[in-house]
Coordinates of C-alpha atoms in Angstrom, one line a residue:
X1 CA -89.9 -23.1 29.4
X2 CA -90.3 -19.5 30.5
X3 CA -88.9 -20.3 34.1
X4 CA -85.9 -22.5 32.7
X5 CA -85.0 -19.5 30.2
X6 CA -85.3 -16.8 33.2
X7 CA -82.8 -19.1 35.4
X8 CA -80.4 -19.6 32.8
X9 CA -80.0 -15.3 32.5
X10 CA -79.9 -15.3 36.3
X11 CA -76.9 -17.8 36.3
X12 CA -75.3 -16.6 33.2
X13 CA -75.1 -13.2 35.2
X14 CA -74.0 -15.0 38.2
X15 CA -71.2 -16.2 36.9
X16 CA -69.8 -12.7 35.0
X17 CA -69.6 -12.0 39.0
X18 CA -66.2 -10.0 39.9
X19 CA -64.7 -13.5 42.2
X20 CA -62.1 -12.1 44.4
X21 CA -58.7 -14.2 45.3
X22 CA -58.8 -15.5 49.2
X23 CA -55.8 -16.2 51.1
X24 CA -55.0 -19.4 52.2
X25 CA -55.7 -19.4 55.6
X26 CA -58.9 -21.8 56.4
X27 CA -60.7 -19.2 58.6
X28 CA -60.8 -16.7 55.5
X29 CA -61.7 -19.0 52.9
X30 CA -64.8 -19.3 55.1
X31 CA -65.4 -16.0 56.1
X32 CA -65.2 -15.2 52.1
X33 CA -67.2 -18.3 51.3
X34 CA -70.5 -16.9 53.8
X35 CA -69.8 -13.7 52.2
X36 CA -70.4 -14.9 49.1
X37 CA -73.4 -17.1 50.2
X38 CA -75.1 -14.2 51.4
X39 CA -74.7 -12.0 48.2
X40 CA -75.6 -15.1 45.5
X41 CA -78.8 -14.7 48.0
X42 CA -79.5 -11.2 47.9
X43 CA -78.5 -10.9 44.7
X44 CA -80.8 -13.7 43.0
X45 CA -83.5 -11.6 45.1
X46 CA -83.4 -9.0 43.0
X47 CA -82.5 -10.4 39.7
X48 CA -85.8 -13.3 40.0
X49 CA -87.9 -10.4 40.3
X50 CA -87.0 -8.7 37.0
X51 CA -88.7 -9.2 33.8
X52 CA -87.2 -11.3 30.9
X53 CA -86.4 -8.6 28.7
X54 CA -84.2 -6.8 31.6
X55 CA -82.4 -9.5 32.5
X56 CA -81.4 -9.7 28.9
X57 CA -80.3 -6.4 29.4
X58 CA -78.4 -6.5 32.0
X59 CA -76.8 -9.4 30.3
X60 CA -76.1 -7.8 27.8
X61 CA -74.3 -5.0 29.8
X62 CA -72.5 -7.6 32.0
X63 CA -71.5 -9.8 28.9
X64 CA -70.0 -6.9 26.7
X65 CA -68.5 -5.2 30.0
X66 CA -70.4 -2.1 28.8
X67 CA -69.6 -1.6 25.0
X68 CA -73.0 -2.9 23.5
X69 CA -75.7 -0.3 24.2
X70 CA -78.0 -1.2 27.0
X71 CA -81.6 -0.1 28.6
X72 CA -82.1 0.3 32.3
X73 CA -82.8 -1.9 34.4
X74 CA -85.3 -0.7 37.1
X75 CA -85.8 -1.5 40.7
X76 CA -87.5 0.1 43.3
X77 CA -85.5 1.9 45.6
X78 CA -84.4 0.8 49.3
X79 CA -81.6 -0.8 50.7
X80 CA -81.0 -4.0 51.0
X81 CA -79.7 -6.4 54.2
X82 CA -76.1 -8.0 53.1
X83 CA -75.2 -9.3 56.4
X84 CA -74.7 -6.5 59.3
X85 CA -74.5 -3.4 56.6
X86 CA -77.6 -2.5 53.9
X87 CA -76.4 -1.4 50.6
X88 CA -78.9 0.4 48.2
X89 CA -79.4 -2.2 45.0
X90 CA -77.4 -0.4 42.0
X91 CA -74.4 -0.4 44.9
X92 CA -74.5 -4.2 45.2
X93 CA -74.9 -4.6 41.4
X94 CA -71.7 -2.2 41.2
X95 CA -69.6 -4.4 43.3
X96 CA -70.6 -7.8 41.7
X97 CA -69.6 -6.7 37.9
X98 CA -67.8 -4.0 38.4
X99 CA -65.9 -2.4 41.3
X100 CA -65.5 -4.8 44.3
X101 CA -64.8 -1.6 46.6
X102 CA -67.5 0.7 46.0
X103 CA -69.9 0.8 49.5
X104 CA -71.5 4.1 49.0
X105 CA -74.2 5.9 46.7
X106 CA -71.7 9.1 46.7
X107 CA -69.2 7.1 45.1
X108 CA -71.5 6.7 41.8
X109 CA -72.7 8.8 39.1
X110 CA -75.6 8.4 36.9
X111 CA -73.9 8.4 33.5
X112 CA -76.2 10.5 30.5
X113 CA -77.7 7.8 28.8
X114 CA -79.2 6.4 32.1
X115 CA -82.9 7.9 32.1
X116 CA -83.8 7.6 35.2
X117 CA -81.5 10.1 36.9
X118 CA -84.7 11.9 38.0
X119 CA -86.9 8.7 39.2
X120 CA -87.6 9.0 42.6
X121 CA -89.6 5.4 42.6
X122 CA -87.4 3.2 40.5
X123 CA -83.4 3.1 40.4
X124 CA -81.3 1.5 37.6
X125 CA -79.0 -1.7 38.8
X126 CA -77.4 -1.4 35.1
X127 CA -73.8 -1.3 36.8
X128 CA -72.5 0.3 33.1
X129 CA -75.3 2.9 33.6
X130 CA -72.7 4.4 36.5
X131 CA -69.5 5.6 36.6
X132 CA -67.5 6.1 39.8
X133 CA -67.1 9.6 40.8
X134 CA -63.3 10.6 40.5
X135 CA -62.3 13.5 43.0
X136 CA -59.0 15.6 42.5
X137 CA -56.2 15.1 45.7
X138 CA -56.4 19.1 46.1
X139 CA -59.6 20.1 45.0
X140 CA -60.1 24.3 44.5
X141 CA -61.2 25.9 47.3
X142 CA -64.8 27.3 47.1
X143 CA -65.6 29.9 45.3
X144 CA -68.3 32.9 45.1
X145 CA -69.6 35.2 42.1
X146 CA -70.9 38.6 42.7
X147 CA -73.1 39.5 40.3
X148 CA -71.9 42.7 40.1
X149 CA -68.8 41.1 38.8
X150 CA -70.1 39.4 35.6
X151 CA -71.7 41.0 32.6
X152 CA -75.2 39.3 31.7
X153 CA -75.1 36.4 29.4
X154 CA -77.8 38.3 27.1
X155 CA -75.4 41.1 26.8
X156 CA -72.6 39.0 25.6
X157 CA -71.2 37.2 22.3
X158 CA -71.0 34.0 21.7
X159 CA -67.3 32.6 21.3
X160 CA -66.2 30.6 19.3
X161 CA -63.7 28.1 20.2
X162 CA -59.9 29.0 18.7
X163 CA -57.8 26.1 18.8
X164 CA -54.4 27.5 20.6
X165 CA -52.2 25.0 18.8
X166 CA -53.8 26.0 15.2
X167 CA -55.5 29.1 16.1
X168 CA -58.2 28.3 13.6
X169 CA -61.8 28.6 14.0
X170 CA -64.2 25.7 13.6
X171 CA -64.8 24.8 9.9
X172 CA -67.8 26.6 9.9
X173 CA -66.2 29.8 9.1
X174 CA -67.6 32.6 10.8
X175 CA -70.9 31.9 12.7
X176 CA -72.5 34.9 12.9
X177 CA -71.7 35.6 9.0
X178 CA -72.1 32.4 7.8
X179 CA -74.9 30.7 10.0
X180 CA -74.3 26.5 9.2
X181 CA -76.6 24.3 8.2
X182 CA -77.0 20.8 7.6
X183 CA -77.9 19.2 4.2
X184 CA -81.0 20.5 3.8
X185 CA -79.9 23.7 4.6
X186 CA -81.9 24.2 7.7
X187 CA -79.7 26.3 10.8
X188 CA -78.3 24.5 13.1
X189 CA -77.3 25.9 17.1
X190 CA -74.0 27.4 17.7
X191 CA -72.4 24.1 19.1
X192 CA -71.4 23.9 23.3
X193 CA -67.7 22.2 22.0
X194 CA -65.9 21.8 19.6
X195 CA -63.1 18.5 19.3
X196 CA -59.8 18.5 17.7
X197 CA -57.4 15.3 17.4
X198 CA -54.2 15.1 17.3
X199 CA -51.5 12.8 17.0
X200 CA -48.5 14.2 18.6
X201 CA -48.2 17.7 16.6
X202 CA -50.4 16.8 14.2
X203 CA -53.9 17.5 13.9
X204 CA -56.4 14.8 12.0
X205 CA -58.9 15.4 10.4
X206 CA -61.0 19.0 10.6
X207 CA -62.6 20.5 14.0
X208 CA -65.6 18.2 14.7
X209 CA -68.6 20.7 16.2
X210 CA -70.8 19.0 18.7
X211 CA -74.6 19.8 19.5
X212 CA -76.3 17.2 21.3
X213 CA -75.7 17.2 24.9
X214 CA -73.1 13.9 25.2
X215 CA -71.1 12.7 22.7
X216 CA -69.0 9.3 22.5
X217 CA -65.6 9.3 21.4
X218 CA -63.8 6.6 20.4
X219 CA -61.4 4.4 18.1
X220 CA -63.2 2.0 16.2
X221 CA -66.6 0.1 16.8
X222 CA -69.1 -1.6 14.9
X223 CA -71.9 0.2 16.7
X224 CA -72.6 3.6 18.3
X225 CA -72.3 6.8 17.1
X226 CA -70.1 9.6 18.0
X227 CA -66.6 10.9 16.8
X228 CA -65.0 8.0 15.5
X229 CA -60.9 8.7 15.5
X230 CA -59.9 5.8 13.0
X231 CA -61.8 8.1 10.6
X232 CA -59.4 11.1 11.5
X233 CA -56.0 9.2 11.3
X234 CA -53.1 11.1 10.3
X235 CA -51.4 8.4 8.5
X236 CA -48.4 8.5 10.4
X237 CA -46.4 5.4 10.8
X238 CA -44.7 5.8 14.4
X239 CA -45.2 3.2 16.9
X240 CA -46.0 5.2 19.7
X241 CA -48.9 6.6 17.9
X242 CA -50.0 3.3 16.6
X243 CA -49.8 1.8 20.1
X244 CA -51.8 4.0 21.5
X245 CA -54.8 4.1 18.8
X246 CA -55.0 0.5 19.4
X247 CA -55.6 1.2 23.1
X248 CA -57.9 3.7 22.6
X249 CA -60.9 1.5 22.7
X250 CA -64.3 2.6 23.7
X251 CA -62.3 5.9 24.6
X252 CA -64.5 8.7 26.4
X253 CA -67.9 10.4 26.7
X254 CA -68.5 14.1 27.5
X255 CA -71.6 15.4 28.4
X256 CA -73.1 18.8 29.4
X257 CA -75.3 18.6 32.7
X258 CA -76.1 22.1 34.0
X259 CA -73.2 24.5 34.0
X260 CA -70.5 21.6 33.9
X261 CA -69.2 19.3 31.5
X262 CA -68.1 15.4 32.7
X263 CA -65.9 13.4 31.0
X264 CA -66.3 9.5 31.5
X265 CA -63.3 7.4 31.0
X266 CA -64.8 4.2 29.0
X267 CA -61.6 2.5 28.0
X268 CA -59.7 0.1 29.7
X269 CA -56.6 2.4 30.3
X270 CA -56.5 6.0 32.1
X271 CA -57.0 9.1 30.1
X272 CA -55.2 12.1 30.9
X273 CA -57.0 15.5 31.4
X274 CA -56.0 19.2 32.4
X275 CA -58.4 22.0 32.6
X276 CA -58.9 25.8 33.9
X277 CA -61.4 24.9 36.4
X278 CA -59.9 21.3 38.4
X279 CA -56.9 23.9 39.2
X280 CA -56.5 27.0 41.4
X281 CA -56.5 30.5 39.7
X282 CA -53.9 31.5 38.5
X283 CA -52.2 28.3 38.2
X284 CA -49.5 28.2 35.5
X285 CA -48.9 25.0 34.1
X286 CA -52.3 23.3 35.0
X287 CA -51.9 19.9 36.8
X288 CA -52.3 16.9 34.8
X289 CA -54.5 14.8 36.3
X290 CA -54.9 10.8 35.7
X291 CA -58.3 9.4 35.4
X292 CA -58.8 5.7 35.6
X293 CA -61.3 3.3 34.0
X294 CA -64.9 3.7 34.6
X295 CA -64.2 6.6 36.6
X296 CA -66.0 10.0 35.7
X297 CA -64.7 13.3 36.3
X298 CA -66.3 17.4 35.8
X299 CA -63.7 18.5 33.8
X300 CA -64.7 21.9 33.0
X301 CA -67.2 24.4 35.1
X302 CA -68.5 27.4 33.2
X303 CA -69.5 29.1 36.0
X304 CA -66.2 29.0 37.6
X305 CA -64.4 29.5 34.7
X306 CA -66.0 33.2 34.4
X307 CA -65.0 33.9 38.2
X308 CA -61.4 32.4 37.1
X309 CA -61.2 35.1 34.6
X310 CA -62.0 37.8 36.8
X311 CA -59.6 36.8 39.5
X312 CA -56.6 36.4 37.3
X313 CA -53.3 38.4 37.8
X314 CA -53.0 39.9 34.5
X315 CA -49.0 39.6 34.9
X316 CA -48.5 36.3 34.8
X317 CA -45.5 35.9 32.1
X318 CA -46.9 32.8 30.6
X319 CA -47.8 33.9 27.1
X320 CA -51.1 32.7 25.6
X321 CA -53.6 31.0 27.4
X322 CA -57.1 29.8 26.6
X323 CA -59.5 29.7 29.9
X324 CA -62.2 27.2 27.7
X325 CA -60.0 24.6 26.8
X326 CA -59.3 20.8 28.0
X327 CA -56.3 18.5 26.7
X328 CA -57.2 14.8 27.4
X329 CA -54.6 12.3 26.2
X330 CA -55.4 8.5 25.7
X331 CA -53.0 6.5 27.8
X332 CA -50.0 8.9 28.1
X333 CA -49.4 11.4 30.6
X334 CA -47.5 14.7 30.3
X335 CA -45.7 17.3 32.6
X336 CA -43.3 17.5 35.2
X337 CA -44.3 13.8 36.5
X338 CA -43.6 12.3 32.8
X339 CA -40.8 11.9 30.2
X340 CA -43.4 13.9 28.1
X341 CA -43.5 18.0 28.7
X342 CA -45.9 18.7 26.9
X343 CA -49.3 17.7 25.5
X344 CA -48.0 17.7 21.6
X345 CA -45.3 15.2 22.6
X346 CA -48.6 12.3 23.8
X347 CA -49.1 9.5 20.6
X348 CA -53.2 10.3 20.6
X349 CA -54.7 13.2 22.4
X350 CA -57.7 15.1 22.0
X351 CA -58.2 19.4 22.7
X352 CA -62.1 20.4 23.5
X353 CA -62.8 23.9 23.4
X354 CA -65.7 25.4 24.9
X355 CA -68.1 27.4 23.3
X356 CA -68.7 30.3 26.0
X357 CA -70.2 33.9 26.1
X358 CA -66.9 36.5 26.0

């Protein structure tokens, strides 16, 4: 009974499999058809080895394409023989349910809620436990800090993050005169973000404060927690808007790992993102960059933002400008590439502004 339940997980996942269209031709049918053989076999491997309650996992990953919460599924590390090439096991797992062209570890990240980004034993093959890694066409150019440059951390005050479009605070007022608490009236951190929606030039709902280290944010599910954006509607009855909440989705997930934020696209359309720090210094309007699904991208480096700061021509005519900010927009883009100029002109888009020492 055991061994007829564990086979039916292994073929239920074998048939979520990502099956790619051949060309007619009789000697590629073939050539696709060993190719094939030779991953059901590799793959099976693997998947025969795991226990029951991780395949249930994984189908559960697999099945729901990633919006029903998952555990990891552990391996040991090593590459594995597909043919003349080796591929390490989360890669294969990648390209069966996920991404048919993915062929190397650098290609991945390790999403936040994956806990075993410091094994050194074990691996996760949960292919919604990575993200591909999303690189800008024209990266910045390295850059150095001299210590000299900066003022200590410990000597500085905290910021707090000043919407540019409102330029209101966060709704807690003050933090160093009014310290917030939670129900109970115990004090809570100074928060590393704060999030403002808004639909086209109108902000809903009030600044939402965020403490934990990842946060999910997204339209309307059953399950999860996070900023849900239904919640913060602002009743308008446009179409544009309304398309675009609909498409929404899953949405994103920031998290803080060292001294960079990454934003993953969950949905199933691109998001939209510009920040100080994926741009040059100096650079007046920032480039708008298009992220696609399942792709994650470091949208915002503290560490460079500082040396940003320091750098920057003082001149530059362009009136105000907030160095700890990020616009994302949900399916629409903006600038000189779009019929939209400007961020307030995108149906759904959501500002994040960096808590940071001044």
């Amino acid at each position: 009974m055991f061994r007829s339940r564990r086979n039916a997980l292994v073929k239920r996942l074998w048939k979520q499999r990502i099956v790619l269209a051949v060309a007619d031709n009789e000697a590629v049918c073939k050539m696709e058809s060993h190719q094939e053989l030779e991953m059901k076999s590799v793959v099976h491997s693997v998947l025969k080895r795991l226990k029951e309650a991780q395949l249930e996992a994984l189908v559960q990953a697999v099945e729901s394409h990633g919006a029903e919460p998952s555990g990891c599924v552990l391996v040991p590390r090593g590459d594995l023989r597909l043919g003349r090439r080796t591929s390490p096991p989360h890669v294969i797992c990648c390209q069966l349910w996920r991404w048919t062209d993915v062929w190397q570890p650098f290609e991945l990240k390790s999403l936040h809620w994956c806990e075993t980004a410091n094994e050194h034993i074990l691996i996760c093959c949960n292919p919604f436990h990575w993200s591909r890694l999303y690189k800008p066409e024209s990266p910045p150019p390295p850059y150095s800090i001299y210590p000299q440059d900066l003022v200590s951390p410990k000597d500085r005050a905290p910021r707090e993050p000043v919407s540019m479009e409102t330029g209101g605070s966060n709704q807690y007022g003050s933090y160093r005169s009014h310290p917030p608490g939670d129900s109970s009236g115990q004090f809570l951190p100074q928060p590393w973000c704060t999030l403002a929606y808004w639909e086209l030039r109108c902000r809903a709902g009030r600044l939402f404060p965020v403490h934990k280290n990842g946060i999910n944010v997204f339209y309307d599910l059953p399950q999860g927690n996070g900023l849900c954006l239904r919640t913060l509607t602002g009743g308008t009855t446009r179409e544009s808007v309304i398309r675009s909440r609909q498409n929404i989705g899953l949405g994103i997930t920031l998290w803080r790992e060292g001294e960079g934020v990454w934003m993953y696209n969950r949905s199933q359309y691109p998001v939209f993102v510009n920040s100080p720090t994926l741009d040059l210094p100096n650079t007046r309007p920032l480039t708008v960059f298009k992220v696609l699904p399942g792709y994650s991208v470091k949208v915002f480096d503290f560490e460079k933002s500082k040396y940003y700061q320091i750098v920057e021509n003082a001149k530059l005519p362009d009136g105000p400008f907030d160095h700890n900010a990020v616009r994302i927009s949900f399916a629409k883009g903006w600038g000189p590439n779009y019929s939209r100029q400007c961020v307030t002109a995108c149906p759904c888009w959501l500002e994040v502004m960096f808590t940071v020492a001044r």
